[in-house]
């Protein structure tokens, strides 16, 4: 459920709340590999989340800024602990988000965002674990993350350049003894597309332009500098 209220011509208050579940996958339940043994007793993940924030418009709505705070609680998070999966009993995530979007010209827009998040495991069935014990961070959830982008839309073109910024985070790798942190990274990208008509739109995307070596998940290196192209059909 979500609601918003405009308290002035350029200020909006908003709030939301939600609950949900995620079922374990077939792999997590029934895998029979030596390094990944399924656990049929896994319970669904359960989450409850709240968020509240303020949207402010400036300079005749050419600039929009948002700030919001959020708090999420999790029950029975599913995590991999070699050689199987188990449920962590309880954890939480709290944080603050900032974002802005500015229309510099009719065809030029700049945007950015930053998230500061704090996570903790609050109740665990392996309380003394280095990775999943009480007081540890939730795996693969960075404390700092952000985005930057500039978008140009002259006539039929859509061109964008930007970066995805992800900070250091806890990410245990059972195959490399003692490694508990995954370093941060920056994925700089550029995209472009051209609308031939209302049905056809060829596009091109270049990813990891700085050719950084990093792992979104520890032990699984991301692709090096890559270029993708294709044709989008719409009707």
GROMACS .gro file of C-alpha atoms in nm:
model
  235
    1UNK     CA    1   0.000   0.000   0.000
    2UNK     CA    2   0.124   0.350  -0.080
    3UNK     CA    3  -0.003   0.706  -0.046
    4UNK     CA    4   0.118   1.057  -0.128
    5UNK     CA    5   0.000   1.405  -0.033
    6UNK     CA    6   0.092   1.738  -0.194
    7UNK     CA    7   0.129   1.984   0.092
    8UNK     CA    8   0.234   2.274  -0.132
    9UNK     CA    9   0.264   2.344  -0.499
   10UNK     CA   10   0.608   2.183  -0.521
   11UNK     CA   11   0.631   1.954  -0.215
   12UNK     CA   12   0.494   1.602  -0.190
   13UNK     CA   13   0.499   1.366   0.108
   14UNK     CA   14   0.485   0.994   0.036
   15UNK     CA   15   0.476   0.673   0.239
   16UNK     CA   16   0.443   0.301   0.168
   17UNK     CA   17   0.434  -0.033   0.345
   18UNK     CA   18   0.440  -0.389   0.219
   19UNK     CA   19   0.473  -0.756   0.309
   20UNK     CA   20   0.576  -1.049   0.091
   21UNK     CA   21   0.727  -1.395   0.063
   22UNK     CA   22   0.977  -1.567  -0.167
   23UNK     CA   23   0.963  -1.943  -0.207
   24UNK     CA   24   1.289  -2.143  -0.223
   25UNK     CA   25   1.389  -2.243  -0.575
   26UNK     CA   26   1.388  -2.600  -0.704
   27UNK     CA   27   1.770  -2.592  -0.695
   28UNK     CA   28   1.771  -2.488  -0.329
   29UNK     CA   29   1.521  -2.760  -0.242
   30UNK     CA   30   1.635  -3.056  -0.450
   31UNK     CA   31   1.989  -3.014  -0.590
   32UNK     CA   32   2.202  -3.327  -0.553
   33UNK     CA   33   2.548  -3.198  -0.649
   34UNK     CA   34   2.836  -3.270  -0.412
   35UNK     CA   35   2.893  -2.896  -0.360
   36UNK     CA   36   2.521  -2.802  -0.355
   37UNK     CA   37   2.288  -3.034  -0.168
   38UNK     CA   38   1.925  -2.925  -0.167
   39UNK     CA   39   1.733  -2.872   0.155
   40UNK     CA   40   1.363  -2.976   0.124
   41UNK     CA   41   1.293  -2.831   0.470
   42UNK     CA   42   1.359  -2.471   0.366
   43UNK     CA   43   1.086  -2.225   0.462
   44UNK     CA   44   0.981  -1.930   0.242
   45UNK     CA   45   1.155  -1.598   0.301
   46UNK     CA   46   0.924  -1.338   0.457
   47UNK     CA   47   0.972  -0.962   0.453
   48UNK     CA   48   0.801  -0.652   0.589
   49UNK     CA   49   0.900  -0.307   0.466
   50UNK     CA   50   0.820   0.059   0.538
   51UNK     CA   51   0.931   0.374   0.355
   52UNK     CA   52   0.860   0.746   0.392
   53UNK     CA   53   0.998   1.041   0.203
   54UNK     CA   54   0.969   1.390   0.061
   55UNK     CA   55   0.972   1.495  -0.305
   56UNK     CA   56   1.064   1.857  -0.377
   57UNK     CA   57   1.039   2.032  -0.714
   58UNK     CA   58   1.252   2.336  -0.793
   59UNK     CA   59   1.288   2.598  -1.068
   60UNK     CA   60   0.946   2.547  -1.226
   61UNK     CA   61   0.983   2.166  -1.199
   62UNK     CA   62   1.309   2.156  -1.394
   63UNK     CA   63   1.480   1.998  -1.091
   64UNK     CA   64   1.330   1.726  -0.871
   65UNK     CA   65   1.493   1.595  -0.553
   66UNK     CA   66   1.383   1.311  -0.329
   67UNK     CA   67   1.492   1.192   0.012
   68UNK     CA   68   1.343   0.891   0.187
   69UNK     CA   69   1.409   0.657   0.476
   70UNK     CA   70   1.329   0.287   0.476
   71UNK     CA   71   1.322  -0.003   0.720
   72UNK     CA   72   1.289  -0.367   0.619
   73UNK     CA   73   1.277  -0.678   0.838
   74UNK     CA   74   1.333  -1.031   0.710
   75UNK     CA   75   1.243  -1.371   0.848
   76UNK     CA   76   1.388  -1.701   0.728
   77UNK     CA   77   1.626  -1.554   0.470
   78UNK     CA   78   1.768  -1.833   0.252
   79UNK     CA   79   2.150  -1.840   0.241
   80UNK     CA   80   2.406  -2.085   0.105
   81UNK     CA   81   2.628  -2.242   0.369
   82UNK     CA   82   2.850  -2.507   0.212
   83UNK     CA   83   2.733  -2.755   0.101
   84UNK     CA   84   2.364  -2.667   0.134
   85UNK     CA   85   2.114  -2.387   0.200
   86UNK     CA   86   1.955  -2.288   0.529
   87UNK     CA   87   1.721  -2.027   0.674
   88UNK     CA   88   1.864  -1.742   0.880
   89UNK     CA   89   1.599  -1.670   1.138
   90UNK     CA   90   1.585  -1.288   1.132
   91UNK     CA   91   1.765  -0.983   0.994
   92UNK     CA   92   1.699  -0.618   0.914
   93UNK     CA   93   1.799  -0.344   0.672
   94UNK     CA   94   1.763   0.028   0.733
   95UNK     CA   95   1.877   0.320   0.528
   96UNK     CA   96   1.838   0.655   0.357
   97UNK     CA   97   1.803   0.722  -0.015
   98UNK     CA   98   1.874   1.046  -0.203
   99UNK     CA   99   1.797   1.104  -0.570
  100UNK     CA  100   1.767   1.397  -0.808
  101UNK     CA  101   1.672   1.455  -1.169
  102UNK     CA  102   1.737   1.778  -1.361
  103UNK     CA  103   1.609   1.874  -1.704
  104UNK     CA  104   1.897   2.087  -1.831
  105UNK     CA  105   1.744   2.140  -2.174
  106UNK     CA  106   1.449   2.001  -2.368
  107UNK     CA  107   1.664   1.713  -2.491
  108UNK     CA  108   1.917   1.683  -2.205
  109UNK     CA  109   1.852   1.530  -1.859
  110UNK     CA  110   2.092   1.447  -1.575
  111UNK     CA  111   2.009   1.223  -1.279
  112UNK     CA  112   2.179   1.064  -0.982
  113UNK     CA  113   2.108   0.870  -0.668
  114UNK     CA  114   2.278   0.753  -0.350
  115UNK     CA  115   2.176   0.491  -0.092
  116UNK     CA  116   2.326   0.447   0.255
  117UNK     CA  117   2.217   0.121   0.410
  118UNK     CA  118   2.286  -0.060   0.737
  119UNK     CA  119   2.211  -0.432   0.766
  120UNK     CA  120   2.237  -0.676   1.054
  121UNK     CA  121   2.151  -1.038   1.130
  122UNK     CA  122   1.948  -1.018   1.451
  123UNK     CA  123   1.867  -1.385   1.516
  124UNK     CA  124   2.048  -1.684   1.368
  125UNK     CA  125   2.042  -2.060   1.398
  126UNK     CA  126   2.423  -2.043   1.355
  127UNK     CA  127   2.490  -1.755   1.601
  128UNK     CA  128   2.867  -1.801   1.613
  129UNK     CA  129   2.918  -1.820   1.236
  130UNK     CA  130   3.177  -1.581   1.091
  131UNK     CA  131   2.947  -1.521   0.796
  132UNK     CA  132   2.591  -1.566   0.925
  133UNK     CA  133   2.617  -1.509   1.299
  134UNK     CA  134   2.426  -1.252   1.504
  135UNK     CA  135   2.558  -0.901   1.440
  136UNK     CA  136   2.698  -0.980   1.094
  137UNK     CA  137   2.592  -0.784   0.786
  138UNK     CA  138   2.354  -0.942   0.537
  139UNK     CA  139   2.562  -1.090   0.255
  140UNK     CA  140   2.592  -0.899  -0.074
  141UNK     CA  141   2.416  -0.584   0.054
  142UNK     CA  142   2.650  -0.284   0.012
  143UNK     CA  143   2.646  -0.008   0.270
  144UNK     CA  144   2.703   0.252  -0.003
  145UNK     CA  145   2.572   0.249  -0.358
  146UNK     CA  146   2.475   0.502  -0.621
  147UNK     CA  147   2.404   0.582  -0.984
  148UNK     CA  148   2.486   0.867  -1.222
  149UNK     CA  149   2.354   0.921  -1.574
  150UNK     CA  150   2.317   1.180  -1.850
  151UNK     CA  151   2.051   1.128  -2.117
  152UNK     CA  152   2.022   1.301  -2.452
  153UNK     CA  153   1.707   1.270  -2.665
  154UNK     CA  154   1.756   1.474  -2.983
  155UNK     CA  155   1.481   1.397  -3.234
  156UNK     CA  156   1.465   1.016  -3.281
  157UNK     CA  157   1.782   0.944  -3.086
  158UNK     CA  158   1.812   0.828  -2.725
  159UNK     CA  159   2.169   0.842  -2.593
  160UNK     CA  160   2.276   0.776  -2.236
  161UNK     CA  161   2.603   0.750  -2.044
  162UNK     CA  162   2.633   0.669  -1.677
  163UNK     CA  163   2.784   0.465  -1.398
  164UNK     CA  164   2.665   0.216  -1.139
  165UNK     CA  165   2.863   0.254  -0.816
  166UNK     CA  166   2.866  -0.026  -0.558
  167UNK     CA  167   3.061  -0.019  -0.232
  168UNK     CA  168   3.235  -0.293  -0.038
  169UNK     CA  169   3.010  -0.556   0.114
  170UNK     CA  170   3.020  -0.883   0.306
  171UNK     CA  171   3.021  -1.179   0.069
  172UNK     CA  172   3.166  -1.507   0.198
  173UNK     CA  173   3.330  -1.740  -0.052
  174UNK     CA  174   3.356  -2.094   0.092
  175UNK     CA  175   3.619  -2.185  -0.167
  176UNK     CA  176   3.868  -1.915  -0.064
  177UNK     CA  177   3.942  -1.953   0.306
  178UNK     CA  178   3.927  -1.633   0.507
  179UNK     CA  179   3.769  -1.411   0.240
  180UNK     CA  180   3.470  -1.232   0.388
  181UNK     CA  181   3.456  -0.901   0.197
  182UNK     CA  182   3.393  -0.819  -0.166
  183UNK     CA  183   3.549  -0.493  -0.284
  184UNK     CA  184   3.347  -0.217  -0.445
  185UNK     CA  185   3.331  -0.149  -0.816
  186UNK     CA  186   3.215   0.097  -1.081
  187UNK     CA  187   3.039  -0.014  -1.398
  188UNK     CA  188   3.057   0.270  -1.652
  189UNK     CA  189   2.824   0.221  -1.948
  190UNK     CA  190   2.686   0.393  -2.257
  191UNK     CA  191   2.374   0.317  -2.458
  192UNK     CA  192   2.218   0.447  -2.776
  193UNK     CA  193   1.911   0.380  -2.986
  194UNK     CA  194   1.745   0.528  -3.293
  195UNK     CA  195   1.373   0.507  -3.367
  196UNK     CA  196   1.334   0.431  -3.738
  197UNK     CA  197   0.955   0.434  -3.710
  198UNK     CA  198   0.693   0.345  -3.451
  199UNK     CA  199   0.778  -0.027  -3.486
  200UNK     CA  200   1.158  -0.048  -3.526
  201UNK     CA  201   1.431   0.071  -3.292
  202UNK     CA  202   1.792  -0.059  -3.326
  203UNK     CA  203   2.002  -0.020  -3.012
  204UNK     CA  204   2.362  -0.053  -2.891
  205UNK     CA  205   2.498  -0.087  -2.537
  206UNK     CA  206   2.856  -0.082  -2.411
  207UNK     CA  207   2.916  -0.208  -2.057
  208UNK     CA  208   3.213  -0.194  -1.818
  209UNK     CA  209   3.386   0.066  -2.034
  210UNK     CA  210   3.674   0.100  -1.783
  211UNK     CA  211   3.732  -0.275  -1.818
  212UNK     CA  212   3.737  -0.324  -1.441
  213UNK     CA  213   3.791  -0.666  -1.288
  214UNK     CA  214   3.526  -0.724  -1.022
  215UNK     CA  215   3.270  -0.975  -0.898
  216UNK     CA  216   2.909  -0.886  -0.827
  217UNK     CA  217   2.905  -1.219  -0.639
  218UNK     CA  218   3.241  -1.314  -0.491
  219UNK     CA  219   3.412  -1.581  -0.698
  220UNK     CA  220   3.211  -1.515  -1.017
  221UNK     CA  221   3.392  -1.247  -1.220
  222UNK     CA  222   3.181  -1.003  -1.420
  223UNK     CA  223   3.228  -0.971  -1.794
  224UNK     CA  224   3.508  -0.749  -1.919
  225UNK     CA  225   3.436  -0.458  -2.154
  226UNK     CA  226   3.138  -0.572  -2.365
  227UNK     CA  227   2.923  -0.440  -2.649
  228UNK     CA  228   2.571  -0.557  -2.725
  229UNK     CA  229   2.345  -0.468  -3.014
  230UNK     CA  230   1.999  -0.556  -3.131
  231UNK     CA  231   1.668  -0.450  -3.280
  232UNK     CA  232   1.360  -0.376  -3.073
  233UNK     CA  233   1.025  -0.449  -3.239
  234UNK     CA  234   0.707  -0.282  -3.112
  235UNK     CA  235   0.348  -0.294  -3.232
   0.00000   0.00000   0.00000
